[in-house]
Short mmCIF file of C-alpha atoms and ligand atoms in Angstrom, two decimals:
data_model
loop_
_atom_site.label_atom_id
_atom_site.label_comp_id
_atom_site.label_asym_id
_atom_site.label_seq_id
_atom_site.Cartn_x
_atom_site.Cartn_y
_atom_site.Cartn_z
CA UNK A 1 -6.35 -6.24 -16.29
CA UNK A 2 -2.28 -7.40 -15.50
CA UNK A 3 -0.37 -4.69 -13.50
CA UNK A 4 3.18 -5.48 -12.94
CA UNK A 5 2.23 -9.28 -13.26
CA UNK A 6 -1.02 -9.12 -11.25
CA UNK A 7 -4.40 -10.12 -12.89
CA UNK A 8 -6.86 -8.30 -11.51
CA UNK A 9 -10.65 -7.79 -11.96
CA UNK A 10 -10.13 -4.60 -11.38
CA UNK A 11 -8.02 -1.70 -9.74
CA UNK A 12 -8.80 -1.62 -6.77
CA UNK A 13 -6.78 -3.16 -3.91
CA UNK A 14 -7.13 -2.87 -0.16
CA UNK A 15 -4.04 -1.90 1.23
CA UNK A 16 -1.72 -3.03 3.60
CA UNK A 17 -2.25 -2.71 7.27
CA UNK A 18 -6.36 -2.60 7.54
CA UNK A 19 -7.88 -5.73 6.29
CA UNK A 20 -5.43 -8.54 5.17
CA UNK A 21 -4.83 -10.66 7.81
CA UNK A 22 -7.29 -13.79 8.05
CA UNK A 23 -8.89 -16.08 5.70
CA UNK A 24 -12.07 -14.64 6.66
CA UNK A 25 -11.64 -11.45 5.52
CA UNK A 26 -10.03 -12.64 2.35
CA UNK A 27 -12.98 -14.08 1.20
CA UNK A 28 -15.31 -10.74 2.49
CA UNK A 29 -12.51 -8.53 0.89
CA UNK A 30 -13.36 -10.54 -2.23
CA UNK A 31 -17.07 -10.73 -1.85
CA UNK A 32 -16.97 -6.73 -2.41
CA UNK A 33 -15.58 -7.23 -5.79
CA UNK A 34 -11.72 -5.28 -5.05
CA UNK A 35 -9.37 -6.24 -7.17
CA UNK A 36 -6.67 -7.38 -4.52
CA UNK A 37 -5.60 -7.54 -1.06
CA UNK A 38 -3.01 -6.70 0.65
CA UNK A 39 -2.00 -8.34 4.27
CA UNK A 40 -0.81 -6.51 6.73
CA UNK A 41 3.16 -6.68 6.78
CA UNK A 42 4.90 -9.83 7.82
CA UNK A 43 7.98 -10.52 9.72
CA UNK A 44 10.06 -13.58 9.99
CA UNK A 45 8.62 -13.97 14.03
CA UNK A 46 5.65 -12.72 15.58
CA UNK A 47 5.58 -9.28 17.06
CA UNK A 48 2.84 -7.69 19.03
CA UNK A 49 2.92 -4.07 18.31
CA UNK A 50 3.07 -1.11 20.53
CA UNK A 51 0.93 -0.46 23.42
CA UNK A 52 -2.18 1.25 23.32
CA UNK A 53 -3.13 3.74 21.81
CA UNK A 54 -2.46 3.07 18.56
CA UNK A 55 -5.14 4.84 16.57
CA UNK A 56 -6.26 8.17 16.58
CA UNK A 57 -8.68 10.45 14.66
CA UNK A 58 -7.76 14.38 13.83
CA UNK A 59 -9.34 16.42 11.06
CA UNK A 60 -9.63 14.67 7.85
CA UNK A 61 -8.00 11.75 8.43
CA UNK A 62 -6.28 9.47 11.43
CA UNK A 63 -2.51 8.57 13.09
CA UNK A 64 -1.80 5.10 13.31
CA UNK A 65 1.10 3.89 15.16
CA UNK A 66 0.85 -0.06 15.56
CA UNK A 67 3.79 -0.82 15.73
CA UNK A 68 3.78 -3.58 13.03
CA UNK A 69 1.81 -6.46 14.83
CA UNK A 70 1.57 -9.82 13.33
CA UNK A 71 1.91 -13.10 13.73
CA UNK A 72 4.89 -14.17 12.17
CA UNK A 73 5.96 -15.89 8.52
CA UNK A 74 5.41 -19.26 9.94
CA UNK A 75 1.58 -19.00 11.25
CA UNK A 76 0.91 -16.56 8.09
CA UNK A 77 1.96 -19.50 5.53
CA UNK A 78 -0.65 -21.68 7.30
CA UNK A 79 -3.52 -18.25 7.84
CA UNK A 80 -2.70 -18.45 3.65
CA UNK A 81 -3.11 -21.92 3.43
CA UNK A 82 -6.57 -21.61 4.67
CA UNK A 83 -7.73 -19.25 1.92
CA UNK A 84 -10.30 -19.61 -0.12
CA UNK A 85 -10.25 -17.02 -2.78
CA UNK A 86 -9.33 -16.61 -6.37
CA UNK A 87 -8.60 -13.16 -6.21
CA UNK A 88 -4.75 -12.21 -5.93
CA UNK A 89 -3.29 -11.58 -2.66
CA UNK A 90 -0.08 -9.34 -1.82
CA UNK A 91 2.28 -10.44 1.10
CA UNK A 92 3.61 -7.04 2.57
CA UNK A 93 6.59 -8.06 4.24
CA UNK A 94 9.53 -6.07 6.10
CA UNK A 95 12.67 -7.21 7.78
CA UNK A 96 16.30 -5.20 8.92
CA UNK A 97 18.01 -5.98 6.19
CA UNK A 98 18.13 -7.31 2.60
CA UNK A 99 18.64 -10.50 3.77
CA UNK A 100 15.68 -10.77 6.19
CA UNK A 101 13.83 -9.57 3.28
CA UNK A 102 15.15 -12.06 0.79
CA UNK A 103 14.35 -14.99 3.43
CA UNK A 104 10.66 -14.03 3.43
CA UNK A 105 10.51 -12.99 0.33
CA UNK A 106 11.66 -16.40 -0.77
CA UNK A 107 9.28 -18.60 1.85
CA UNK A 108 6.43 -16.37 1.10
CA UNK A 109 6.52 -16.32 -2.63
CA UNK A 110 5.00 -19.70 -3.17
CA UNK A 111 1.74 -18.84 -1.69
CA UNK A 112 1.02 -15.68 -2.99
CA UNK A 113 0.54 -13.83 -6.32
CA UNK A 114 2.92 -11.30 -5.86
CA UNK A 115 4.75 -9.25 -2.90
CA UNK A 116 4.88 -5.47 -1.22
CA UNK A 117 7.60 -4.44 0.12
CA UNK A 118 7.28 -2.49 2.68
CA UNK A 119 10.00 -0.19 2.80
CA UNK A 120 8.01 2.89 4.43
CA UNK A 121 6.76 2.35 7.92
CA UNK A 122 6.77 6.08 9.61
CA UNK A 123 7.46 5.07 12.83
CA UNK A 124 10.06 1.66 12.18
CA UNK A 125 13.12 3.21 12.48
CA UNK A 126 15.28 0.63 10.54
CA UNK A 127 12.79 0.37 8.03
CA UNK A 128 12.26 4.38 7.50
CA UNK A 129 16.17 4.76 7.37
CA UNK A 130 15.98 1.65 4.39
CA UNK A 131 13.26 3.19 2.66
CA UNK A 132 14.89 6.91 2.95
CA UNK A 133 18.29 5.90 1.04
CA UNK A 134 18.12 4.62 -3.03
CA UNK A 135 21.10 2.82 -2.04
CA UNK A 136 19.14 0.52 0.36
CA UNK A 137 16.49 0.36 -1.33
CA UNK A 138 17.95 -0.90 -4.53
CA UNK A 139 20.06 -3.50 -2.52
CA UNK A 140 16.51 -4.79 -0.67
CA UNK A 141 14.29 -4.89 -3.90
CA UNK A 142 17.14 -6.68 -5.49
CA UNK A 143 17.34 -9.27 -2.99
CA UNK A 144 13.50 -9.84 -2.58
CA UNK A 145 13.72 -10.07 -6.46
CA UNK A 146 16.53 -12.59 -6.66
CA UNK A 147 14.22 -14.88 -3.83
CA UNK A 148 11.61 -15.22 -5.42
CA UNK A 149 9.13 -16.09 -8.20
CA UNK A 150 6.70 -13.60 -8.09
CA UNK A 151 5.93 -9.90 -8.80
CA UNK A 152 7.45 -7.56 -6.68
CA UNK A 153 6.68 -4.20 -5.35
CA UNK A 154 8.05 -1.29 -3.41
CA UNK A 155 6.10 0.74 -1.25
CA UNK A 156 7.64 4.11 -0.76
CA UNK A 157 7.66 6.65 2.00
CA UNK A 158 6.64 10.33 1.51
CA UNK A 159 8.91 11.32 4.22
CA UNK A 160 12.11 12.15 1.91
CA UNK A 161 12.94 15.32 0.33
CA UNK A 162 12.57 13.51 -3.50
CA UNK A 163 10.26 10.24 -3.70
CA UNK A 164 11.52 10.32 -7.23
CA UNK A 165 15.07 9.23 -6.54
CA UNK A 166 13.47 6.28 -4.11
CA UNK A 167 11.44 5.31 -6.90
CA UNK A 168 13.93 5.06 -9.61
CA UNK A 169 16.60 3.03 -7.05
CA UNK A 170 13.57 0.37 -6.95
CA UNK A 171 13.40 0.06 -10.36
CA UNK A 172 17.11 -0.30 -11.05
CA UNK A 173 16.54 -2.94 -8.07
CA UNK A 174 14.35 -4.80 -10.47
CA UNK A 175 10.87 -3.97 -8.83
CA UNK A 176 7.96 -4.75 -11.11
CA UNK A 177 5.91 -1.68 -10.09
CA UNK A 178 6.67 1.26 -6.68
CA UNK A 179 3.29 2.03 -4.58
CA UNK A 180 3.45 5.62 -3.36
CA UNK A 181 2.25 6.28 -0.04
CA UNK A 182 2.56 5.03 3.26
CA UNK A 183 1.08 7.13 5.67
CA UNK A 184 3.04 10.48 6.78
CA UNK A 185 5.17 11.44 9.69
CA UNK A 186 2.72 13.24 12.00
CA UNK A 187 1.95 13.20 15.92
CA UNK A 188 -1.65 14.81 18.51
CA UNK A 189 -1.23 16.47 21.60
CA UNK A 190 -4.04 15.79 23.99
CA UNK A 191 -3.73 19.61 25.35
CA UNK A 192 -5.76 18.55 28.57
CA UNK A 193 -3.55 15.85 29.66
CA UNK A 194 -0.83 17.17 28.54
CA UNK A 195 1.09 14.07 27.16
CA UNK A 196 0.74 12.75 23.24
CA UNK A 197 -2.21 10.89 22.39
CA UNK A 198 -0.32 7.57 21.00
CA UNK A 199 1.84 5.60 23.24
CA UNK A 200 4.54 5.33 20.69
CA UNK A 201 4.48 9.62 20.72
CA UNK A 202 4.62 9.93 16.50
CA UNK A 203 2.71 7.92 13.98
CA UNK A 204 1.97 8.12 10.37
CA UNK A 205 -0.94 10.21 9.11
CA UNK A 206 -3.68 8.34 6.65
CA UNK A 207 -7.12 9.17 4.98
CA UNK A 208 -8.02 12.06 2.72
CA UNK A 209 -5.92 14.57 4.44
CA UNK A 210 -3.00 13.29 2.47
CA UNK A 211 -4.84 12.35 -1.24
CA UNK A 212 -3.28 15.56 -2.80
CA UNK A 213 0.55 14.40 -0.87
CA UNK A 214 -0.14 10.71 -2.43
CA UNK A 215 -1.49 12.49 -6.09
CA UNK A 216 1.94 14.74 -6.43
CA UNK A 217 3.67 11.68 -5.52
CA UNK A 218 2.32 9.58 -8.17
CA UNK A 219 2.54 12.30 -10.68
CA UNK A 220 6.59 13.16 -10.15
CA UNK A 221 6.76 9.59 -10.04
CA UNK A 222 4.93 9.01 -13.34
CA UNK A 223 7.48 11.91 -15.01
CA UNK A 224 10.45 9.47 -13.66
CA UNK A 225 9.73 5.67 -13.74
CA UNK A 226 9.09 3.20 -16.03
CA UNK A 227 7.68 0.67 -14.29
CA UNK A 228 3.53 0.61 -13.25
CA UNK A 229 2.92 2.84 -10.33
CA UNK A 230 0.01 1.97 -7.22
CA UNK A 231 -1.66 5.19 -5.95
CA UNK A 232 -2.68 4.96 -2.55
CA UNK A 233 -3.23 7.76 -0.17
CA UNK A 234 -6.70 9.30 1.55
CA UNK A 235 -9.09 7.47 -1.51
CA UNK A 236 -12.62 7.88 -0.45
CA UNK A 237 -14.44 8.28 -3.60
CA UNK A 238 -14.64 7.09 -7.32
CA UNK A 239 -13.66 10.60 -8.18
CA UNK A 240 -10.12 10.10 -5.89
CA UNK A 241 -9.58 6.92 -7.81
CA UNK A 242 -9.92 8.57 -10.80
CA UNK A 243 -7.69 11.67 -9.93
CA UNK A 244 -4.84 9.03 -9.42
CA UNK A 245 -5.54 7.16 -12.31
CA UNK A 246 -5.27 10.08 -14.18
CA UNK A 247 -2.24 11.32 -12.32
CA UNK A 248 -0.12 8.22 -14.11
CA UNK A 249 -1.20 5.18 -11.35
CA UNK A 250 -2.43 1.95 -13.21
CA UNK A 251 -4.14 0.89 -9.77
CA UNK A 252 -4.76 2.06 -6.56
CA UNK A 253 -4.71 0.70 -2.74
CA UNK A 254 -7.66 1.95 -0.65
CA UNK A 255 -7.55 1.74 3.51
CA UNK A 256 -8.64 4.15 5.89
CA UNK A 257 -11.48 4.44 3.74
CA UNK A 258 -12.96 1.06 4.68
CA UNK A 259 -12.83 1.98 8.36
CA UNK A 260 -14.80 5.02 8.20
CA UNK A 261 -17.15 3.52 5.46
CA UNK A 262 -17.73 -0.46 5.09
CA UNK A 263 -16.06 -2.99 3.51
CA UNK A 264 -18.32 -2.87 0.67
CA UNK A 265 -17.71 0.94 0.16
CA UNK A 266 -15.55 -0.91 -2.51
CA UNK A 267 -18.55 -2.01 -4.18
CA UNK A 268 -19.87 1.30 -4.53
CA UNK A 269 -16.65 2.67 -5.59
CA UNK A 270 -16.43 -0.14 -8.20
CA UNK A 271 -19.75 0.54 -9.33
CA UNK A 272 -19.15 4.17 -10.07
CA UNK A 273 -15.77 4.03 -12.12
CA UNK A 274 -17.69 1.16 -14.07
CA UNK A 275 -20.39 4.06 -15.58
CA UNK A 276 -17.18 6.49 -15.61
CA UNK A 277 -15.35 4.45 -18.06
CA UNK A 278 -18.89 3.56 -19.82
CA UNK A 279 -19.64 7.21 -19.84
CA UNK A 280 -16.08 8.26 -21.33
CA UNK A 281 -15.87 4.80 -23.64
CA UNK A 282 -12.89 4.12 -21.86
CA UNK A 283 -12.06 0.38 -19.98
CA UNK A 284 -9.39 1.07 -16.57
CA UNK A 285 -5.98 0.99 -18.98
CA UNK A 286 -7.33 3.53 -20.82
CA UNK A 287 -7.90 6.26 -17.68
CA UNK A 288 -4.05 5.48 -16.57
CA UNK A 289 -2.19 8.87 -17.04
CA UNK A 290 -4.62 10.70 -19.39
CA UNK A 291 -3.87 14.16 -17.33
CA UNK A 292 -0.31 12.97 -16.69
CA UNK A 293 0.79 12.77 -20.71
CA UNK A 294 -0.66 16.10 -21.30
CA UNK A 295 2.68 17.36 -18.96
CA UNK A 296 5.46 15.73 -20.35
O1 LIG B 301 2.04 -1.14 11.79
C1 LIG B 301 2.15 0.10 11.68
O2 LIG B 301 2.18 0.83 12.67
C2 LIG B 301 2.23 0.75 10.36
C3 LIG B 301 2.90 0.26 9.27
BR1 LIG B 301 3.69 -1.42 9.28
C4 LIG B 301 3.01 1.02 8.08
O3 LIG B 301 3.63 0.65 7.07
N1 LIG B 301 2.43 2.23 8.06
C5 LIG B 301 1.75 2.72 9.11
O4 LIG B 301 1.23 3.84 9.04
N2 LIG B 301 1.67 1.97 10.26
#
C-alpha cells in the first residue's frame, strides 16, 4: 500500500519516541512484520533529556516526560547508515524554528523514506507554542517541504481548542499527510511524598486512555483535510486499528502498546486485521473511512 508517498507492507507503524533509535531494533521492528518505523525525534545536536523520572504508569495508560533525548543529526545519519532493512523508516525531527527544521529536514532526507514532523511535544515549550498556531505550522511544514526530497508529515498536538485548523495550516504548508496524536498534557501527584512524580512536573499522557481523544481527532480531521491522515493514540488491539481506520486514518502509529505487550504484539495485531479484511473481502484501502463517509 502507498500512503502519502510511503510503500508499506502494511499499516502499521511504530511510532515515534519508543522504538526507533538503533539499527538493531530496525531490523527487530521489521522482523515483526510493521509496516514502518518511526525514530525517536532528532535534533541538530545531541540532547540528553530530563532527569529522572521520566515515565510513569496511572490507570489506563502512562506520562512520559523525556525530555526529547537523542543523539544528535550527525551520529543519527551514521546509526541510519548502519541499517539493514527494507522496510521504510520515518525521521521525526524538531527544531525552534522553520529554519532548524528545514536544515534537518534537508540533511536527513537522503537517508530516509520520508519525514515526521514533530510539531507536538507536550512538554517542549517552543515546540507546543509552534504546533499550537496554523500560522507556524504552515511556515515549518513549508520549509521542511522546500528542503527536501521526501514525503513529509505533521504530527499534531491534541492540546488546542480545534486540531482541525492545525491540520488544514499543514496542508496549505504542503504536508503529504498530518498524524494526530501526540500524547496529552497531563501530570501524577505522589500524595505520600507530596511532590509530582516526574522530575519535569507535567508530561504527556499515552496508551488506551486517550484512543477515543486520538479517534475524534482523526474523525474531525477526516471531515476537514484532504491529505492521508495517521491515527495514533492508545492502539492495543486489531479492533483499535480498525476503529481508526474506519474513523478516516489510512494508517496508524502504535507505541505504548509495545511496552506493555512485546514487540511482536505487532505480529499478532497484523495477523488479526489480515482475517478482518479476509472476513469482510476487503484489502487495508478499502477499511479507510468506511464509518467516516457515512457522516458527511
Ligand atoms: O521526548 C519526549 O519527552 C516526548 C516527545 Br519528543 C513527544 O513528542 N511526546 C512525548 O510525549 N514525549
Amino acid at each position: 500500500m502507498d500512503v502519502a508517498g510511503i510503500r508499506m507492507d502494511n499499516p502499521l507503524m511504530v511510532c515515534s519516541g519508543v522504538l526507533g533509535i538503533s539499527a538493531g531494533l530496525f531490523s527487530r521492528i521489521e522482523a515483526a512484520h510493521a509496516g514502518a518505523v518511526v525514530t525517536k525525534s532528532i535534533s541538530l545536536v545531541p540532547n540528553e533529556g530530563y532527569d529522572n523520572p521520566t515515565v510513569t504508569g496511572v490507570a489506563s495508560g502512562v506520562i512520559n516526560a523525556m525530555g526529547l533525548p537523542n543523539p544528535g543529526v550527525d551520529a543519527f545519519i551514521e546509526e541510519l547508515g548502519r541499517s539493514e532493512v527494507t522496510m521504510p523508516i520515518v525521521v521525526s525531527i524538531y527544531g525552534n524554528d522553520e529554519n532548524e527544521f528545514a536544515e534537518l529536514a534537508q540533511r536527513l532526507s537522503p537517508h530516509c523514506s520520508a519525514l515526521e514532523l514533530n510539531l507536538s511535544c507536550p512538554h517542549a515549550g517552543g515546540l507546543l507554542a509552534i504546533g499550537q498556531d496554523p500560522d507556524l505550522v504552515e511556515r515549518v511544514v513549508r520549509a521542511a517541504k522546500e528542503a527536501s526530497n521526501v514525503p513529509v508529515l505533521a504530527k499534531l498536538t491534541p492540546n488546542v481548542a480545534d486540531i482541525t485548523k492545525i491540520g488544514l495550516a499543514a496542508q496549505e504548508g504542503g504536508a503529504d499527510a498530518v498524524c494526530a496524536i501526540n500524547t496529552v498534557k497531563a501530570m501524577a501527584i505522589d500524595i505520600y511524598q507530596e511532590h509530582p512524580i516526574l522530575s519535569n512536573i507535567g508530561g504527556g499522557l499515552s496508551g488506551p486512555a486517550i484512543k477515543p481523544i486520538g479517534v475524534r481527532a482523526v474523525w474531525d480531521l477526516a471531515g476537514a483535510v484532504d491529505i492521508p491522515i495517521i491515527g495514533i493514540g492508545g492502539i492495543a488491539s486489531w479492533e483499535d486499528v480498525v476503529e481508526y481506520l474506519y474513523s478516516g486514518a489510512s494508517a496508524v502509529q502504535m507505541g505504548t502498546a509495545l511496552g506493555m505487550y512485546d514487540i511482536d504484539h505487532i505480529t499478532r495485531i497484523k495477523d488479526e486485521l489480515d482475517l478482518f479484511c479476509s472476513s469482510k473481502e476487503l484489502d487495508y484501502e478499502g477499511l479507510c473511512g468506511i464509518v467516516r463517509k457515512r457522516y458527511p
